[in-house]
């Protein structure tokens, strides 16, 4: 996380991140013997209880709480340190329980900083029953998975000097996904409608993975090395998913930021060698752009599936683990969003085996549109 990539230090269960992009696992896993921290072990601070936990080498963390009982009017606050002048100035997540809770699970969004504090406020604090069951951390991968052509030209988006890309980037998201096995995975995605996000099937394939997903907007690092993280929304439901085309469309639990407008999908194939741009979150890092040498190569090549369909195109846009689900953008004056159309859904890196060894791959959006139309999922088109 650049300037804020300090220590999110956690003393309970530590689960290192697994980078999901391009279907590559970089390790991680849960320790089934790690003890939970019950509220009885929390410190009494004024009229509430809180517990500070630490996690070495983490960019940010998510917390799982097991709630046995909370009285109506209770609130849980999960917070990191306040860092004025950065996106961590209000580095806290608030979960109100106006009607109380009984036998529920809470999986938090993302908090970053050097410490993590879980606080419980309740009008009946003595009867509150909960425990910190797991803390999941996002850490810098020891061997980042990269698919690079020549020099690594991936650039933090706010340092690229492209106001046109800054405008469209508000619609491109970072996905932090906790799997049912408690792995923490990274992907990218983008807005395709009101409360509607598209990503890869290998990122979110079912409701359980949707339940574990937090979708983060406006996750940037600027030229001064300060990191900001915007609104976070949960995943409510999978609207459709397709293994062969490697795409999923989900509905979010809440409305999206006003700046996150729907992107338009190209109804035809992109042109070989036409200039393109990949906006993505490689390895779970702030929003990044690949511009230099980014262009489609071969059109209508073998993609996913058995037998594989010819619904992919290869491209030369630098990418890394975490880039899966990001849009390959092409310029279109008419019918696009802020001058861009999504020409492809990036999903493979060239370090994979078989036909994917020497080129990145994206699914043609024309094939995705055929499927979403058949299921009456409205998505904007451009030509």
Short mmCIF file of C-alpha atoms in Angstrom, two decimals:
data_model
loop_
_atom_site.label_atom_id
_atom_site.label_comp_id
_atom_site.label_asym_id
_atom_site.label_seq_id
_atom_site.Cartn_x
_atom_site.Cartn_y
_atom_site.Cartn_z
CA UNK A 1 0.00 0.00 0.00
CA UNK A 2 2.91 2.30 -0.52
CA UNK A 3 2.91 4.93 2.28
CA UNK A 4 0.24 3.16 4.32
CA UNK A 5 1.60 -0.32 3.76
CA UNK A 6 2.74 -0.57 7.32
CA UNK A 7 1.77 -3.21 9.83
CA UNK A 8 -1.81 -4.31 10.21
CA UNK A 9 -0.75 -6.56 12.99
CA UNK A 10 -3.11 -9.26 14.19
CA UNK A 11 -2.59 -11.61 17.11
CA UNK A 12 -5.33 -14.08 16.25
CA UNK A 13 -5.81 -16.26 13.20
CA UNK A 14 -3.69 -14.91 10.34
CA UNK A 15 -4.67 -15.91 6.82
CA UNK A 16 -2.25 -14.71 4.14
CA UNK A 17 -3.74 -13.53 0.86
CA UNK A 18 -4.04 -15.77 -2.18
CA UNK A 19 -3.95 -13.85 -5.45
CA UNK A 20 -6.75 -15.18 -7.60
CA UNK A 21 -6.15 -13.33 -10.82
CA UNK A 22 -5.25 -15.45 -13.80
CA UNK A 23 -6.16 -18.54 -11.74
CA UNK A 24 -2.88 -18.63 -9.82
CA UNK A 25 -2.65 -19.43 -6.11
CA UNK A 26 0.22 -17.80 -4.23
CA UNK A 27 -0.26 -19.54 -0.94
CA UNK A 28 -2.15 -18.71 2.22
CA UNK A 29 -4.54 -20.79 4.26
CA UNK A 30 -6.19 -20.89 7.64
CA UNK A 31 -4.83 -22.27 10.88
CA UNK A 32 -7.70 -24.36 12.26
CA UNK A 33 -6.15 -24.39 15.73
CA UNK A 34 -5.93 -20.61 16.17
CA UNK A 35 -8.04 -19.58 19.17
CA UNK A 36 -10.91 -17.15 18.97
CA UNK A 37 -10.89 -14.06 21.19
CA UNK A 38 -14.08 -13.84 23.25
CA UNK A 39 -15.54 -10.52 24.39
CA UNK A 40 -14.61 -11.45 27.96
CA UNK A 41 -10.98 -10.93 26.91
CA UNK A 42 -11.72 -7.44 25.57
CA UNK A 43 -10.60 -4.44 27.61
CA UNK A 44 -13.19 -2.28 29.34
CA UNK A 45 -12.72 1.29 28.10
CA UNK A 46 -15.22 3.74 29.57
CA UNK A 47 -18.62 2.24 28.80
CA UNK A 48 -17.57 -0.06 25.96
CA UNK A 49 -15.29 -3.03 25.40
CA UNK A 50 -12.52 -3.14 22.81
CA UNK A 51 -9.66 -5.36 21.71
CA UNK A 52 -6.59 -4.30 19.73
CA UNK A 53 -5.07 -6.97 17.50
CA UNK A 54 -1.96 -6.90 15.30
CA UNK A 55 -0.88 -8.56 12.03
CA UNK A 56 2.69 -8.40 10.70
CA UNK A 57 3.44 -7.55 7.07
CA UNK A 58 -0.17 -6.85 6.18
CA UNK A 59 -1.49 -4.13 3.86
CA UNK A 60 -4.97 -4.30 5.35
CA UNK A 61 -7.18 -6.78 7.17
CA UNK A 62 -10.72 -8.10 7.38
CA UNK A 63 -12.29 -9.50 10.54
CA UNK A 64 -14.77 -12.32 11.05
CA UNK A 65 -16.90 -12.11 14.19
CA UNK A 66 -19.17 -14.77 15.65
CA UNK A 67 -22.08 -13.05 17.38
CA UNK A 68 -24.02 -15.07 19.94
CA UNK A 69 -26.10 -12.17 21.27
CA UNK A 70 -26.23 -8.39 21.01
CA UNK A 71 -29.02 -6.34 22.53
CA UNK A 72 -30.99 -3.89 20.36
CA UNK A 73 -29.14 -0.62 19.93
CA UNK A 74 -25.69 -2.23 19.90
CA UNK A 75 -22.87 -1.17 17.56
CA UNK A 76 -19.60 -2.79 16.48
CA UNK A 77 -16.78 -0.51 15.30
CA UNK A 78 -13.68 -1.88 13.55
CA UNK A 79 -10.97 0.74 13.16
CA UNK A 80 -7.36 1.28 12.20
CA UNK A 81 -5.26 4.35 13.03
CA UNK A 82 -6.29 7.78 11.83
CA UNK A 83 -3.71 9.13 9.39
CA UNK A 84 -4.57 12.77 8.58
CA UNK A 85 -4.32 13.81 4.94
CA UNK A 86 -4.81 10.30 3.60
CA UNK A 87 -7.60 7.84 2.91
CA UNK A 88 -7.08 6.55 6.46
CA UNK A 89 -8.24 9.81 8.06
CA UNK A 90 -11.57 8.05 8.72
CA UNK A 91 -10.21 4.52 8.82
CA UNK A 92 -13.17 2.86 10.54
CA UNK A 93 -16.12 0.63 9.73
CA UNK A 94 -19.34 0.94 11.75
CA UNK A 95 -21.89 -1.88 12.02
CA UNK A 96 -25.08 -0.83 13.85
CA UNK A 97 -27.52 -3.40 15.21
CA UNK A 98 -30.70 -1.41 15.95
CA UNK A 99 -32.69 -4.64 16.38
CA UNK A 100 -29.89 -6.57 18.05
CA UNK A 101 -28.44 -9.85 16.80
CA UNK A 102 -28.48 -13.50 17.75
CA UNK A 103 -26.37 -16.31 16.30
CA UNK A 104 -25.02 -14.27 13.39
CA UNK A 105 -21.70 -13.97 11.58
CA UNK A 106 -20.12 -10.65 10.59
CA UNK A 107 -17.40 -10.50 7.92
CA UNK A 108 -16.05 -6.97 7.85
CA UNK A 109 -14.81 -4.84 5.02
CA UNK A 110 -11.21 -3.66 4.72
CA UNK A 111 -9.31 -1.64 7.32
CA UNK A 112 -5.65 -0.64 6.96
CA UNK A 113 -2.98 0.80 9.22
CA UNK A 114 -0.62 -0.37 11.95
CA UNK A 115 -3.27 -1.59 14.36
CA UNK A 116 -6.78 -2.96 14.26
CA UNK A 117 -9.28 -2.38 17.08
CA UNK A 118 -12.64 -4.11 17.48
CA UNK A 119 -14.98 -2.18 19.79
CA UNK A 120 -18.44 -3.17 21.08
CA UNK A 121 -20.98 -0.60 22.30
CA UNK A 122 -24.22 -1.90 23.83
CA UNK A 123 -26.91 -0.79 26.27
CA UNK A 124 -26.62 -4.31 27.73
CA UNK A 125 -22.87 -4.80 27.50
CA UNK A 126 -22.77 -7.41 30.27
CA UNK A 127 -24.98 -9.75 28.23
CA UNK A 128 -23.12 -9.25 24.93
CA UNK A 129 -21.77 -12.53 23.54
CA UNK A 130 -19.34 -12.44 20.60
CA UNK A 131 -15.84 -13.43 19.59
CA UNK A 132 -13.23 -12.49 17.02
CA UNK A 133 -13.06 -15.78 15.18
CA UNK A 134 -10.67 -14.90 12.36
CA UNK A 135 -8.57 -12.03 11.06
CA UNK A 136 -7.57 -12.20 7.42
CA UNK A 137 -4.66 -10.19 6.14
CA UNK A 138 -3.61 -8.96 2.71
CA UNK A 139 0.15 -9.09 2.47
CA UNK A 140 2.73 -8.30 -0.18
CA UNK A 141 3.20 -11.56 -2.15
CA UNK A 142 6.70 -13.00 -1.97
CA UNK A 143 6.58 -13.94 -5.66
CA UNK A 144 4.14 -11.63 -7.43
CA UNK A 145 2.59 -13.28 -10.47
CA UNK A 146 3.19 -11.00 -13.44
CA UNK A 147 2.48 -11.26 -17.15
CA UNK A 148 4.79 -8.60 -18.55
CA UNK A 149 5.93 -7.88 -22.11
CA UNK A 150 9.44 -6.39 -22.02
CA UNK A 151 9.67 -3.71 -19.34
CA UNK A 152 7.00 -3.58 -16.65
CA UNK A 153 4.95 -0.56 -17.74
CA UNK A 154 2.22 -0.85 -15.10
CA UNK A 155 1.72 2.63 -13.62
CA UNK A 156 -0.39 3.89 -10.69
CA UNK A 157 -3.35 5.48 -12.45
CA UNK A 158 -3.11 8.90 -10.79
CA UNK A 159 0.51 9.17 -11.96
CA UNK A 160 -0.30 8.47 -15.62
CA UNK A 161 -1.37 12.04 -16.46
CA UNK A 162 -4.58 10.85 -18.13
CA UNK A 163 -7.66 12.74 -16.87
CA UNK A 164 -9.82 10.73 -19.32
CA UNK A 165 -8.78 7.51 -17.62
CA UNK A 166 -9.24 9.00 -14.16
CA UNK A 167 -12.88 9.74 -15.07
CA UNK A 168 -13.65 6.22 -16.28
CA UNK A 169 -11.64 4.56 -13.49
CA UNK A 170 -14.27 5.40 -10.86
CA UNK A 171 -16.29 2.56 -12.40
CA UNK A 172 -13.49 -0.01 -12.04
CA UNK A 173 -13.29 -1.78 -8.70
CA UNK A 174 -11.07 -3.84 -6.46
CA UNK A 175 -12.58 -7.09 -5.15
CA UNK A 176 -11.43 -8.64 -1.88
CA UNK A 177 -12.93 -12.13 -1.71
CA UNK A 178 -12.95 -14.44 1.31
CA UNK A 179 -13.56 -17.98 0.08
CA UNK A 180 -15.48 -20.65 2.07
CA UNK A 181 -12.06 -22.14 2.98
CA UNK A 182 -10.98 -18.75 4.41
CA UNK A 183 -8.50 -17.92 1.69
CA UNK A 184 -8.31 -14.23 0.81
CA UNK A 185 -8.28 -13.60 -2.94
CA UNK A 186 -7.86 -10.50 -5.09
CA UNK A 187 -9.65 -9.63 -8.31
CA UNK A 188 -10.83 -6.62 -10.27
CA UNK A 189 -14.27 -5.77 -11.65
CA UNK A 190 -16.30 -2.96 -13.17
CA UNK A 191 -19.76 -1.43 -13.08
CA UNK A 192 -22.23 -2.52 -15.79
CA UNK A 193 -25.46 -1.15 -14.31
CA UNK A 194 -27.18 0.11 -11.14
CA UNK A 195 -25.87 -2.02 -8.27
CA UNK A 196 -24.36 -4.36 -10.87
CA UNK A 197 -20.71 -5.46 -11.17
CA UNK A 198 -18.99 -7.74 -13.71
CA UNK A 199 -15.92 -9.85 -12.89
CA UNK A 200 -14.57 -13.31 -13.73
CA UNK A 201 -16.25 -16.61 -12.98
CA UNK A 202 -12.97 -17.82 -11.47
CA UNK A 203 -13.21 -14.86 -9.03
CA UNK A 204 -16.87 -15.28 -8.00
CA UNK A 205 -18.61 -18.43 -9.19
CA UNK A 206 -21.34 -18.95 -6.59
CA UNK A 207 -23.29 -17.36 -3.76
CA UNK A 208 -20.79 -18.44 -1.08
CA UNK A 209 -18.01 -16.50 -2.83
CA UNK A 210 -20.37 -13.56 -3.34
CA UNK A 211 -21.09 -13.56 0.39
CA UNK A 212 -17.35 -13.24 1.09
CA UNK A 213 -16.74 -10.41 -1.39
CA UNK A 214 -16.18 -6.75 -0.57
CA UNK A 215 -16.16 -4.41 -3.58
CA UNK A 216 -13.95 -1.34 -3.13
CA UNK A 217 -14.20 1.86 -5.16
CA UNK A 218 -11.60 4.61 -5.70
CA UNK A 219 -8.64 2.69 -4.30
CA UNK A 220 -5.76 4.92 -5.47
CA UNK A 221 -2.18 5.88 -4.69
CA UNK A 222 -1.20 9.41 -5.74
CA UNK A 223 2.08 11.00 -6.80
CA UNK A 224 2.88 11.78 -3.16
CA UNK A 225 2.62 8.08 -2.27
CA UNK A 226 -0.57 8.56 -0.24
CA UNK A 227 -3.17 5.82 -0.53
CA UNK A 228 -6.93 6.38 -0.48
CA UNK A 229 -9.70 3.82 -0.34
CA UNK A 230 -13.25 4.88 -1.20
CA UNK A 231 -16.66 3.34 -0.49
CA UNK A 232 -16.96 -0.40 0.14
CA UNK A 233 -20.07 -2.40 -0.75
CA UNK A 234 -21.01 -6.02 -0.21
CA UNK A 235 -22.10 -8.60 -2.76
CA UNK A 236 -25.77 -9.54 -2.44
CA UNK A 237 -26.43 -12.06 -5.20
CA UNK A 238 -25.01 -13.71 -8.32
CA UNK A 239 -27.22 -12.69 -11.25
CA UNK A 240 -25.51 -14.91 -13.82
CA UNK A 241 -22.22 -16.74 -14.28
CA UNK A 242 -20.61 -18.71 -17.10
CA UNK A 243 -17.59 -21.01 -16.75
CA UNK A 244 -16.69 -21.15 -20.46
CA UNK A 245 -16.87 -17.38 -20.91
CA UNK A 246 -15.34 -16.86 -17.44
CA UNK A 247 -17.66 -14.03 -16.42
CA UNK A 248 -20.00 -13.33 -13.53
CA UNK A 249 -22.47 -10.51 -12.95
CA UNK A 250 -23.40 -9.74 -9.34
CA UNK A 251 -25.80 -7.39 -7.59
CA UNK A 252 -24.47 -5.33 -4.69
CA UNK A 253 -26.14 -4.92 -1.32
CA UNK A 254 -26.27 -1.13 -1.54
CA UNK A 255 -26.20 1.63 -4.13
CA UNK A 256 -22.92 2.50 -5.82
CA UNK A 257 -21.12 5.87 -5.68
CA UNK A 258 -22.56 8.42 -8.10
CA UNK A 259 -19.23 8.64 -9.95
CA UNK A 260 -19.28 4.90 -10.68
CA UNK A 261 -21.33 4.96 -13.88
CA UNK A 262 -22.04 1.88 -15.97
CA UNK A 263 -19.45 1.03 -18.63
CA UNK A 264 -20.57 0.08 -22.15
CA UNK A 265 -19.53 -3.24 -23.68
CA UNK A 266 -18.34 -3.52 -27.26
CA UNK A 267 -20.87 -5.42 -29.38
CA UNK A 268 -18.25 -6.34 -31.97
CA UNK A 269 -14.74 -7.75 -31.75
CA UNK A 270 -11.91 -5.30 -31.08
CA UNK A 271 -9.52 -4.62 -33.94
CA UNK A 272 -6.08 -6.24 -33.98
CA UNK A 273 -3.40 -3.75 -32.94
CA UNK A 274 -5.84 -0.98 -32.00
CA UNK A 275 -4.66 0.98 -28.95
CA UNK A 276 -6.13 -0.31 -25.72
CA UNK A 277 -5.81 0.32 -21.97
CA UNK A 278 -6.06 -2.06 -19.02
CA UNK A 279 -7.23 -0.51 -15.73
CA UNK A 280 -6.83 -3.02 -12.90
CA UNK A 281 -5.72 -3.84 -9.35
CA UNK A 282 -2.65 -6.10 -9.76
CA UNK A 283 -1.80 -8.13 -6.65
CA UNK A 284 -4.48 -6.24 -4.71
CA UNK A 285 -2.64 -2.92 -5.11
CA UNK A 286 -4.20 0.51 -5.76
CA UNK A 287 -5.66 1.23 -9.17
CA UNK A 288 -3.09 0.73 -11.93
CA UNK A 289 -3.05 1.34 -15.68
CA UNK A 290 -1.24 -0.48 -18.48
CA UNK A 291 -0.95 1.72 -21.58
CA UNK A 292 2.41 1.25 -23.30
CA UNK A 293 2.20 -1.58 -25.84
CA UNK A 294 -1.32 -2.46 -24.71
CA UNK A 295 -3.22 -3.72 -27.75
CA UNK A 296 -5.19 -6.76 -28.95
CA UNK A 297 -3.18 -9.28 -30.98
CA UNK A 298 -5.13 -12.32 -32.21
CA UNK A 299 -8.94 -12.22 -32.37
CA UNK A 300 -11.32 -15.18 -31.84
CA UNK A 301 -8.80 -17.56 -30.25
CA UNK A 302 -9.38 -20.48 -27.91
CA UNK A 303 -10.59 -19.53 -24.46
CA UNK A 304 -11.84 -21.42 -21.44
CA UNK A 305 -14.01 -24.52 -21.56
CA UNK A 306 -13.70 -28.14 -22.67
CA UNK A 307 -13.51 -28.05 -25.60
CA UNK A 308 -12.43 -24.39 -25.52
CA UNK A 309 -14.56 -21.89 -27.38
CA UNK A 310 -13.08 -19.30 -29.74
CA UNK A 311 -14.41 -16.39 -27.72
CA UNK A 312 -11.10 -14.91 -26.52
CA UNK A 313 -8.60 -12.48 -27.95
CA UNK A 314 -4.95 -12.26 -26.93
CA UNK A 315 -3.42 -8.95 -25.86
CA UNK A 316 -0.14 -7.37 -24.80
CA UNK A 317 -1.35 -5.32 -21.82
CA UNK A 318 0.92 -5.86 -18.80
CA UNK A 319 -0.97 -7.54 -15.95
CA UNK A 320 -0.45 -9.44 -12.71
CA UNK A 321 -2.26 -11.53 -10.16
CA UNK A 322 -5.34 -9.54 -9.14
CA UNK A 323 -5.94 -8.20 -12.67
CA UNK A 324 -8.60 -10.81 -13.42
CA UNK A 325 -11.99 -9.26 -14.04
CA UNK A 326 -10.60 -5.95 -15.27
CA UNK A 327 -11.78 -4.30 -18.50
CA UNK A 328 -9.64 -4.00 -21.63
CA UNK A 329 -10.72 -0.53 -22.74
CA UNK A 330 -10.74 0.73 -26.33
CA UNK A 331 -11.52 4.26 -27.49
CA UNK A 332 -14.93 4.88 -29.01
CA UNK A 333 -16.39 8.35 -29.57
CA UNK A 334 -19.98 7.18 -30.01
CA UNK A 335 -21.79 4.96 -27.55
CA UNK A 336 -18.98 4.62 -25.04
CA UNK A 337 -18.57 5.77 -21.44
CA UNK A 338 -16.29 8.80 -21.09
CA UNK A 339 -14.96 7.95 -24.56
CA UNK A 340 -14.22 4.28 -23.81
CA UNK A 341 -15.86 0.91 -24.44
CA UNK A 342 -15.02 -2.38 -22.75
CA UNK A 343 -13.62 -4.49 -25.58
CA UNK A 344 -12.69 -7.48 -23.45
CA UNK A 345 -12.82 -9.02 -19.98
CA UNK A 346 -9.24 -9.85 -18.96
CA UNK A 347 -8.92 -13.31 -17.40
CA UNK A 348 -5.67 -15.11 -18.24
CA UNK A 349 -1.96 -14.38 -17.87
CA UNK A 350 0.60 -15.76 -20.26
CA UNK A 351 2.58 -17.63 -17.61
CA UNK A 352 -0.16 -20.24 -17.41
CA UNK A 353 0.15 -23.56 -19.22
CA UNK A 354 -0.87 -24.64 -22.69
CA UNK A 355 -2.09 -22.07 -25.21
CA UNK A 356 -1.84 -19.29 -22.60
CA UNK A 357 1.92 -19.50 -22.16
CA UNK A 358 3.01 -16.49 -24.23
CA UNK A 359 0.05 -14.08 -24.35
CA UNK A 360 -2.52 -12.50 -22.05
CA UNK A 361 -6.14 -13.32 -22.79
CA UNK A 362 -9.47 -11.50 -22.57
CA UNK A 363 -13.00 -12.72 -23.29
CA UNK A 364 -14.67 -10.83 -26.13
CA UNK A 365 -17.54 -8.76 -24.75
CA UNK A 366 -19.60 -9.51 -27.85
CA UNK A 367 -19.87 -13.12 -26.62
CA UNK A 368 -20.74 -11.98 -23.08
CA UNK A 369 -23.48 -9.67 -24.39
CA UNK A 370 -25.10 -12.57 -26.25
CA UNK A 371 -25.38 -14.44 -22.96
CA UNK A 372 -26.63 -11.50 -20.86
CA UNK A 373 -29.24 -10.62 -23.49
CA UNK A 374 -30.57 -14.17 -23.37
CA UNK A 375 -31.01 -13.78 -19.60
CA UNK A 376 -32.55 -10.28 -19.85
CA UNK A 377 -29.76 -8.60 -17.93
CA UNK A 378 -29.58 -5.03 -19.27
CA UNK A 379 -26.04 -3.92 -20.16
CA UNK A 380 -25.08 -0.89 -22.24
CA UNK A 381 -23.57 -1.55 -25.67
CA UNK A 382 -21.30 0.36 -28.01
CA UNK A 383 -19.88 -0.31 -31.48
#
